[in-house]
C-alpha cells in the first residue's frame, strides 16, 4: 500500500539504518483508518472512530523511560528514579537492533512538528511500525501544509517499534519495553510497547529540556484556554484531575489540553495539534465537547464495544486508562493558531481522595510555588494493584515523569512569570467532599465549573479579608461564598459533620506533604518552604 506521491518517492530511511522498507508516507487519517480496519488492526465504533487495543501496556511505563547520559545531559539532568541514565554505547547497540528489525518491513512515516509558536517550532519525523500509531501522530502533533513538506527538514526523529522486544541482559534495559531520549542524536527510541502516549510524551520530555535550557521558556504540563477578552487561563493537573474537561469550555476558546510553553513575551503556546483525553465514564451530558469529538479520525484506546460498535465507557475490564485521541479541530471552539496571550489565572487541580482540601482556595506566591513543586493528587482504591485506601501521590511540577531538570528550576521560572504577569493562582479540589473516598462523594462537576467561572468572571478575583476564611491547617484562603455553589460545599470541614475525624485526616495529609517536600528543601528558599500546610491548627 505504499504511498507513491512525489514526496514519498524521494523519501528514504537508509540514513537511519532502516533498509529496504516499504514506506507509507504522510497517509491521510482516512487512509490509515481504512488500512487498520481492512488489515485487522482495529474496529470501527458506531461513532466512526477507530477502536484499537494497545496490547500489554495500556499506560506509560515510567521505570522503563531513560535519558542517554552524555556531554549534553550529564551535568544538567536531575538523575534518579524519574530520569534514569542510559549508556551511549548501549543506546547505539540497541538502536542498531531496532532499525535492523524495522528493515524490510512496511512502515508508516510522518513529518510533523511541535510548538504552535513558529519561533519555537520543532520539526519531527515519526517512523511507526503500526498504522494506528502513525494516525496518533497525525492527531497529536501539528500538521504541516502540503507546500511546507517540500522543504521540510526534520530535526528530531521518533523511532517507534512496538513489536521489538529488548533483551535486558544484552541491551541495558530493565525489561523488554523501553522509551529512550538521546539529546545528542535527537532521537526518541520506543520499543516493546504499543501505548501511543509514549510517542507524545517522548517529545514532551525533550521539549522540557530544550525550552528552559536553550530558549528561556517555561514548559508546562497543563491545559489552557482563552476568553473573549483575550485573558488566558492555565490548568495544571495530573491525570484524572479534570485538566482536559475543565479547559474544554463552550464559552472559551481552547488553546490546548496537555502541553504548553510560556515565553518571556508572556505568550502561551500549545506544543500539540490534538487532544488525548481519558474517556472513563464519559457522557455527552457532562462532557459534550469531548464526546462529540469521538468520530471518524479519532482513535479510541482499550475500550469495549458491543456487537453494534457502541462503546461502554464505564467498562474498565481492559484498563481504567481508556483514552481517545483526536485533532484539536474536532473541538468547535478553539484558538487559531494555538497561542494565547496575557495569562490572568492559573488553576492547580487536585483530586484529593482524603476529602480535606477546600474545593477552591486562593494561593499566595509562596504557597503557589510550594504546591507547584509538590504537585499533589491522590490515588484511590482500584487504580493500582495493592491500593485499597486513598494514597497521596506527588508529581513535581504536575509532570515529574517528563521533567529532565530539577523541579526547582521550573518552579523558579513559574514564580518569576507569575509575579511579572500579576497572575492569580488557585488550588481547586476536584476530588472528594463530605469525607474521604469510600465515605464522601466526588465533587460535582457543575460546582467546580461554577467556581472556575466565578474566578474567570472576576467574581472571586479580589481579595477582601471578610470574604475569605484562612484554613486552619493548610493556610490557604477559601472563599465564604461563590455564585452557583452552596455555601456549605465551600467548607470541607462542614461537609464532614465530624470535626475530629476531619482534622485527623487533614493532619495525616499534611504529614505526607512535609515528608514529600524534604527532598526539595535544600533547593528552595525560606519563602517557598513557608508556603506549605501549617503544622498545627489554630
XYZ file of C-alpha atoms in Angstrom:
538
model
C 0.000 0.000 0.000
C 2.995 2.308 -0.145
C 2.015 5.885 -0.915
C 3.724 6.878 -4.147
C 3.271 10.647 -4.136
C 6.127 12.845 -5.318
C 7.491 13.418 -1.850
C 7.474 9.742 -0.832
C 9.383 8.724 -3.973
C 12.306 10.791 -2.739
C 11.995 9.660 0.877
C 14.450 7.100 2.159
C 15.136 5.787 5.626
C 18.575 4.435 4.708
C 20.374 7.179 6.656
C 18.535 5.979 9.784
C 19.866 2.476 9.127
C 16.450 1.201 8.023
C 16.924 -0.662 4.754
C 14.520 -1.773 2.032
C 11.451 -0.517 3.862
C 8.124 -0.161 2.078
C 7.267 3.393 3.073
C 3.754 4.733 3.533
C 4.496 8.453 3.761
C 2.104 11.069 5.081
C -1.040 8.959 4.646
C -4.273 10.771 5.382
C -6.232 9.805 8.511
C -8.900 8.311 6.225
C -6.316 6.084 4.525
C -4.838 4.998 7.842
C -8.285 4.326 9.307
C -9.240 2.127 6.369
C -5.889 0.338 6.418
C -6.370 -0.532 10.089
C -9.905 -1.819 9.561
C -9.045 -3.816 6.433
C -5.952 -5.404 7.993
C -7.355 -6.258 11.410
C -5.526 -3.584 13.422
C -8.749 -2.267 14.910
C -12.514 -1.986 14.721
C -14.796 0.855 13.755
C -17.007 2.123 16.572
C -20.570 3.197 15.896
C -19.365 6.822 16.066
C -16.966 6.161 13.181
C -13.872 6.314 15.411
C -11.159 3.677 15.181
C -11.023 1.445 18.279
C -7.677 -0.239 18.901
C -6.067 -2.267 21.670
C -2.556 -1.185 22.668
C -1.680 -4.656 23.924
C 0.357 -5.439 27.019
C 0.807 -1.804 28.004
C -2.237 0.419 28.436
C -0.308 3.274 30.001
C 3.171 4.677 30.335
C 5.913 2.629 31.986
C 7.899 5.225 33.991
C 10.549 2.773 35.186
C 11.402 1.997 31.562
C 11.961 5.605 30.482
C 15.609 6.540 30.037
C 17.762 9.508 29.021
C 21.143 8.963 27.418
C 23.825 10.355 29.723
C 26.317 12.278 27.603
C 28.062 15.639 27.391
C 24.763 17.498 26.904
C 22.863 15.881 29.762
C 25.344 14.664 32.382
C 25.538 17.942 34.351
C 22.047 19.258 33.592
C 19.572 16.406 34.073
C 18.172 15.642 37.534
C 19.203 11.976 37.587
C 17.319 9.490 39.739
C 14.261 7.261 39.707
C 12.488 9.577 37.253
C 15.342 10.405 34.900
C 17.199 7.116 34.609
C 20.577 7.310 32.840
C 21.291 5.144 29.797
C 24.753 4.465 28.424
C 25.565 5.955 24.998
C 27.159 2.767 23.726
C 24.187 0.691 24.840
C 21.913 3.113 23.027
C 23.842 2.698 19.783
C 23.741 -1.089 20.032
C 20.034 -1.144 20.831
C 19.261 1.403 18.111
C 21.016 -0.785 15.544
C 18.927 -3.756 16.626
C 15.704 -1.747 16.283
C 16.484 -0.418 12.796
C 17.512 -3.913 11.682
C 14.158 -5.135 12.977
C 12.329 -2.418 11.017
C 14.252 -3.052 7.800
C 12.358 -4.882 5.031
C 9.040 -4.039 6.721
C 6.093 -1.930 5.638
C 6.388 1.238 7.694
C 4.391 4.416 8.232
C 6.269 7.720 8.179
C 5.000 11.179 9.058
C 6.600 14.599 9.050
C 5.011 16.967 11.548
C 6.062 19.481 14.157
C 5.605 20.551 17.767
C 5.035 24.066 19.180
C 2.370 26.318 17.658
C 4.510 29.438 18.046
C 6.771 29.442 14.951
C 9.627 30.940 16.979
C 9.838 27.688 18.954
C 8.851 25.147 16.295
C 10.450 21.703 16.440
C 10.310 19.698 13.201
C 9.690 15.984 13.731
C 9.843 12.812 11.695
C 7.876 9.892 13.169
C 8.613 6.356 11.929
C 5.972 3.826 13.017
C 5.704 0.086 12.737
C 1.902 0.208 13.150
C -0.563 2.310 11.130
C -2.635 3.409 14.122
C 0.494 4.749 15.820
C 1.031 6.917 12.737
C -2.566 8.107 12.856
C -1.987 9.009 16.516
C 0.985 11.125 15.385
C -1.291 12.856 12.862
C -3.828 13.576 15.578
C -1.435 14.745 18.263
C 1.311 16.694 16.533
C 0.943 19.806 14.410
C 0.323 19.207 10.718
C 2.422 20.963 8.029
C 0.761 22.251 4.899
C 1.457 20.310 1.700
C 3.678 23.115 0.407
C 5.741 23.034 3.634
C 6.520 19.343 3.166
C 8.543 20.066 0.020
C 11.188 21.885 2.066
C 10.623 20.113 5.391
C 13.792 19.192 7.296
C 13.226 17.067 10.400
C 15.294 17.987 13.451
C 14.106 15.227 15.833
C 13.122 11.668 14.976
C 10.790 9.269 16.771
C 11.506 5.604 16.009
C 8.513 3.584 17.222
C 8.714 -0.236 17.106
C 6.082 -1.780 19.411
C 6.813 -5.291 18.154
C 10.524 -5.201 19.017
C 11.383 -6.769 22.374
C 14.641 -5.837 24.049
C 16.852 -8.314 25.863
C 17.611 -6.662 29.224
C 20.774 -8.706 29.778
C 22.222 -7.532 26.472
C 20.607 -4.143 25.934
C 20.806 -2.461 29.346
C 17.053 -2.049 29.694
C 15.010 -3.081 32.733
C 12.688 -5.319 30.735
C 11.661 -5.797 27.110
C 9.989 -2.389 26.678
C 11.762 0.967 26.652
C 11.462 4.661 25.787
C 14.857 6.356 25.462
C 15.661 10.001 24.674
C 19.009 10.858 23.108
C 19.604 14.636 23.071
C 22.861 14.430 21.143
C 21.387 12.384 18.298
C 17.926 13.977 18.678
C 16.136 10.642 18.703
C 13.299 9.243 20.782
C 13.568 5.446 20.568
C 10.493 3.462 21.650
C 10.099 -0.301 21.606
C 8.192 -3.178 23.173
C 5.076 -1.137 23.944
C 2.087 -0.196 21.817
C 0.862 2.524 24.174
C 0.682 5.601 21.969
C 1.159 8.051 24.835
C 4.866 7.161 24.858
C 5.191 8.874 21.445
C 3.919 12.260 22.526
C 5.482 12.108 25.981
C 8.881 11.405 24.456
C 8.768 14.688 22.563
C 7.218 16.492 25.541
C 10.144 15.325 27.700
C 12.606 16.562 25.089
C 10.944 19.995 24.996
C 11.009 20.152 28.802
C 14.792 20.196 28.449
C 15.189 22.181 25.232
C 12.916 25.126 26.085
C 14.292 26.131 29.509
C 17.931 25.337 28.683
C 18.132 26.907 25.223
C 15.056 29.158 24.876
C 14.491 30.516 28.428
C 10.873 29.366 28.086
C 8.839 27.516 30.725
C 7.375 24.176 29.580
C 4.173 23.213 31.372
C 2.118 20.058 31.778
C -1.151 21.947 31.602
C -4.188 22.796 29.529
C -5.085 26.348 28.543
C -7.961 28.368 27.133
C -8.711 31.995 26.353
C -11.766 34.169 26.956
C -13.491 36.644 24.665
C -11.463 39.462 26.247
C -8.188 37.729 25.447
C -7.458 36.576 29.007
C -5.641 33.242 29.147
C -6.276 30.643 31.863
C -3.849 27.815 32.612
C -4.878 24.499 34.203
C -2.218 22.319 35.823
C -3.160 18.844 36.966
C -2.220 15.198 36.916
C -4.211 12.523 35.118
C -7.771 12.247 36.398
C -7.987 15.715 37.973
C -10.121 17.240 35.187
C -7.500 19.185 33.236
C -8.962 18.358 29.819
C -12.591 18.531 30.979
C -12.353 21.929 32.668
C -10.365 23.633 29.940
C -12.801 22.453 27.261
C -15.376 25.191 27.785
C -18.011 26.254 25.226
C -17.604 29.868 26.361
C -13.816 29.971 25.959
C -11.500 29.016 23.097
C -9.289 26.001 23.737
C -5.556 26.569 23.220
C -4.630 23.003 24.125
C -5.317 20.267 26.646
C -1.946 18.983 27.866
C 1.382 20.599 26.986
C 2.329 24.270 26.625
C 5.170 26.745 26.724
C 5.146 30.170 28.434
C 7.509 32.649 26.778
C 9.247 35.762 28.063
C 6.886 37.731 25.819
C 4.029 36.462 28.032
C 2.645 34.182 25.321
C 1.317 30.690 25.970
C 1.565 28.240 23.070
C 0.403 24.670 22.589
C 3.018 22.007 21.868
C 0.463 19.804 20.137
C -2.149 19.669 17.407
C -4.607 17.421 19.182
C -6.121 16.163 22.404
C -5.593 12.918 24.308
C -8.453 12.594 26.760
C -9.483 9.968 29.264
C -12.895 8.502 28.441
C -13.678 6.533 31.588
C -17.345 7.243 32.457
C -17.565 9.728 29.585
C -21.053 11.044 28.798
C -22.423 13.684 26.452
C -24.302 15.331 29.331
C -21.162 16.061 31.362
C -18.535 16.489 28.627
C -20.313 17.191 25.335
C -17.308 18.669 23.508
C -15.126 15.609 24.118
C -17.992 13.165 23.498
C -18.817 14.753 20.150
C -15.146 14.749 19.100
C -15.240 10.937 19.031
C -15.932 10.424 15.349
C -14.099 9.204 12.266
C -10.492 10.304 12.569
C -10.432 9.824 16.328
C -8.717 6.817 17.903
C -10.231 5.059 20.920
C -7.813 3.042 23.020
C -8.633 -0.074 25.045
C -12.404 0.457 25.196
C -15.066 -2.253 24.998
C -17.509 -2.242 22.070
C -20.803 -4.118 21.966
C -21.988 -6.067 18.922
C -23.166 -2.827 17.295
C -19.919 -0.987 17.877
C -21.287 1.128 20.733
C -18.675 1.980 23.369
C -19.323 1.140 27.002
C -17.404 3.980 28.624
C -17.989 2.521 32.095
C -16.275 -0.765 31.232
C -12.742 -0.811 32.636
C -12.097 -4.522 32.093
C -9.007 -3.742 29.990
C -7.855 -0.647 31.902
C -9.092 2.417 33.751
C -6.870 4.424 31.422
C -9.212 4.252 28.420
C -8.473 7.144 26.079
C -9.292 8.939 22.854
C -7.011 10.993 20.625
C -8.339 13.449 18.055
C -7.123 16.528 16.157
C -7.809 19.727 18.051
C -10.089 20.989 15.259
C -12.583 18.274 16.289
C -13.411 20.716 19.110
C -15.594 23.510 17.751
C -14.372 26.365 19.924
C -10.603 26.524 19.535
C -7.972 29.230 19.380
C -6.350 29.520 15.933
C -3.392 29.432 15.989
C -2.992 27.651 19.342
C -1.391 30.637 21.064
C -2.748 32.737 23.921
C -1.623 35.980 25.490
C -1.899 37.761 28.805
C -2.285 34.895 31.344
C -4.506 36.040 34.214
C -5.375 32.930 36.244
C -3.640 29.647 36.981
C -5.525 26.687 38.435
C -3.774 23.828 40.241
C -6.174 20.874 40.033
C -6.045 18.079 42.585
C -8.341 15.089 43.067
C -7.976 14.909 46.855
C -9.310 11.482 47.833
C -8.875 12.370 51.521
C -11.644 14.965 51.127
C -9.938 17.635 53.234
C -8.625 20.245 50.783
C -11.099 23.095 50.079
C -12.908 22.916 46.720
C -11.287 26.223 45.765
C -8.774 28.463 47.502
C -6.540 31.349 46.567
C -2.785 30.913 46.993
C -0.099 33.395 47.918
C 3.047 33.398 45.737
C 4.929 31.255 48.263
C 2.028 28.804 48.513
C 1.805 28.649 44.730
C 5.494 27.745 44.451
C 5.171 25.122 47.201
C 2.123 23.453 45.646
C 3.672 23.583 42.181
C 6.769 21.757 43.392
C 4.577 19.299 45.340
C 2.136 18.505 42.506
C -0.355 16.710 44.759
C -3.244 14.460 43.886
C -4.322 11.080 45.292
C -4.714 7.518 44.118
C -7.901 5.709 45.042
C -8.660 2.035 45.560
C -8.504 0.027 42.362
C -6.312 2.359 40.330
C -3.199 0.276 41.030
C -2.566 -3.182 42.415
C -2.441 -3.090 46.207
C -4.163 0.285 46.600
C -7.074 -0.322 48.992
C -7.452 3.172 50.501
C -6.543 6.725 49.454
C -2.814 7.188 48.884
C -1.162 10.619 48.462
C 0.532 10.995 45.088
C 3.047 13.751 44.391
C 4.461 14.607 40.986
C 6.701 17.672 40.973
C 5.506 20.473 38.700
C 2.432 18.331 37.942
C 4.547 16.389 35.484
C 7.630 14.891 37.136
C 7.846 11.881 34.787
C 8.504 14.279 31.898
C 10.794 16.823 33.594
C 14.515 16.255 32.925
C 15.670 19.218 35.049
C 15.366 19.662 38.806
C 11.812 20.746 39.767
C 13.185 23.842 41.497
C 14.279 25.160 38.087
C 10.721 25.002 36.719
C 9.259 26.393 39.968
C 11.691 29.309 39.880
C 10.683 30.106 36.289
C 6.971 29.835 37.123
C 7.285 32.090 40.180
C 9.025 34.777 38.177
C 6.431 34.644 35.406
C 3.561 34.721 37.923
C 4.956 37.849 39.574
C 5.851 39.582 36.304
C 2.398 38.886 34.812
C 0.409 39.537 38.009
C -1.289 36.155 37.764
C -3.724 34.834 40.395
C -3.173 31.206 41.405
C -5.955 28.944 42.681
C -5.937 25.474 44.213
C -9.012 23.524 43.070
C -10.057 20.199 44.601
C -11.966 18.131 42.045
C -11.818 15.118 44.370
C -13.926 14.159 47.361
C -16.232 16.116 49.649
C -18.132 15.068 52.768
C -15.491 12.523 53.705
C -12.688 10.544 52.096
C -13.027 8.132 49.197
C -15.472 5.387 50.203
C -17.361 7.689 52.592
C -17.848 11.017 50.840
C -18.647 11.656 47.193
C -16.838 13.169 44.228
C -17.200 16.936 43.896
C -19.966 17.682 41.406
C -18.613 18.937 38.108
C -21.242 21.690 37.956
C -19.923 23.172 41.209
C -16.299 23.059 40.066
C -17.262 24.746 36.799
C -19.200 27.411 38.732
C -16.160 28.150 40.923
C -13.823 28.427 37.948
C -16.320 30.598 36.075
C -16.558 32.879 39.110
C -12.779 33.322 39.027
C -12.709 33.931 35.269
C -15.598 36.415 35.526
C -13.776 38.362 38.220
C -16.225 37.486 40.995
C -13.551 35.845 43.200
C -10.518 37.687 41.940
C -10.424 40.471 44.502
C -9.181 39.528 47.946
C -11.183 41.028 50.802
C -10.454 39.647 54.268
C -14.137 39.322 55.177
C -14.868 37.321 52.008
C -12.310 34.591 52.744
C -11.520 32.166 55.547
C -7.914 31.184 56.203
C -7.911 27.414 56.507
C -6.554 26.461 59.932
C -4.481 23.514 58.635
C -3.487 24.303 55.056
C -3.270 28.078 55.494
C -4.976 28.804 52.161
C -7.692 31.411 51.654
C -11.045 29.744 50.934
C -13.964 31.940 49.808
C -17.012 32.045 52.067
C -19.406 32.402 49.138
C -19.377 31.695 45.423
C -22.135 32.209 42.824
C -23.774 28.922 41.875
C -22.247 26.937 44.742
C -23.968 26.137 48.070
C -22.082 27.803 50.906
C -21.802 24.508 52.783
C -19.845 22.975 49.884
C -17.101 25.611 50.164
C -16.036 24.436 53.643
C -14.727 20.859 53.606
C -14.874 20.667 57.402
C -18.603 21.446 57.402
C -19.340 18.768 54.806
C -17.867 16.099 57.116
C -20.125 16.832 60.115
C -17.345 15.411 62.308
C -14.630 17.903 63.219
C -12.369 15.415 64.972
C -12.377 12.991 62.029
C -11.824 15.841 59.585
C -8.811 17.294 61.368
C -7.301 13.839 61.936
C -7.420 13.239 58.188
C -6.216 16.756 57.377
C -3.131 16.375 59.567
C -2.469 12.964 58.025
C -2.304 14.633 54.634
C -0.098 17.497 55.865
C 2.397 14.933 57.156
C 2.516 13.433 53.664
C 3.125 16.898 52.164
C 6.001 17.596 54.551
C 7.583 14.188 54.035
C 7.447 14.576 50.258
C 8.883 18.099 50.397
C 12.007 17.045 52.300
C 13.773 16.117 49.057
C 13.278 19.653 47.703
C 14.015 21.738 50.814
C 17.710 22.185 50.131
C 16.900 23.718 46.728
C 14.149 26.081 47.978
C 14.286 29.369 49.821
C 12.570 30.035 53.135
C 9.621 31.779 51.489
C 8.751 28.680 49.466
C 9.198 26.389 52.474
C 6.730 28.519 54.429
C 4.132 28.072 51.692
C 3.249 24.561 52.821
C 0.461 23.347 55.134
C 0.535 24.551 58.742
C 1.774 22.076 61.323
C -0.949 22.736 63.905
C -4.498 24.049 63.820
C -5.049 27.454 65.352
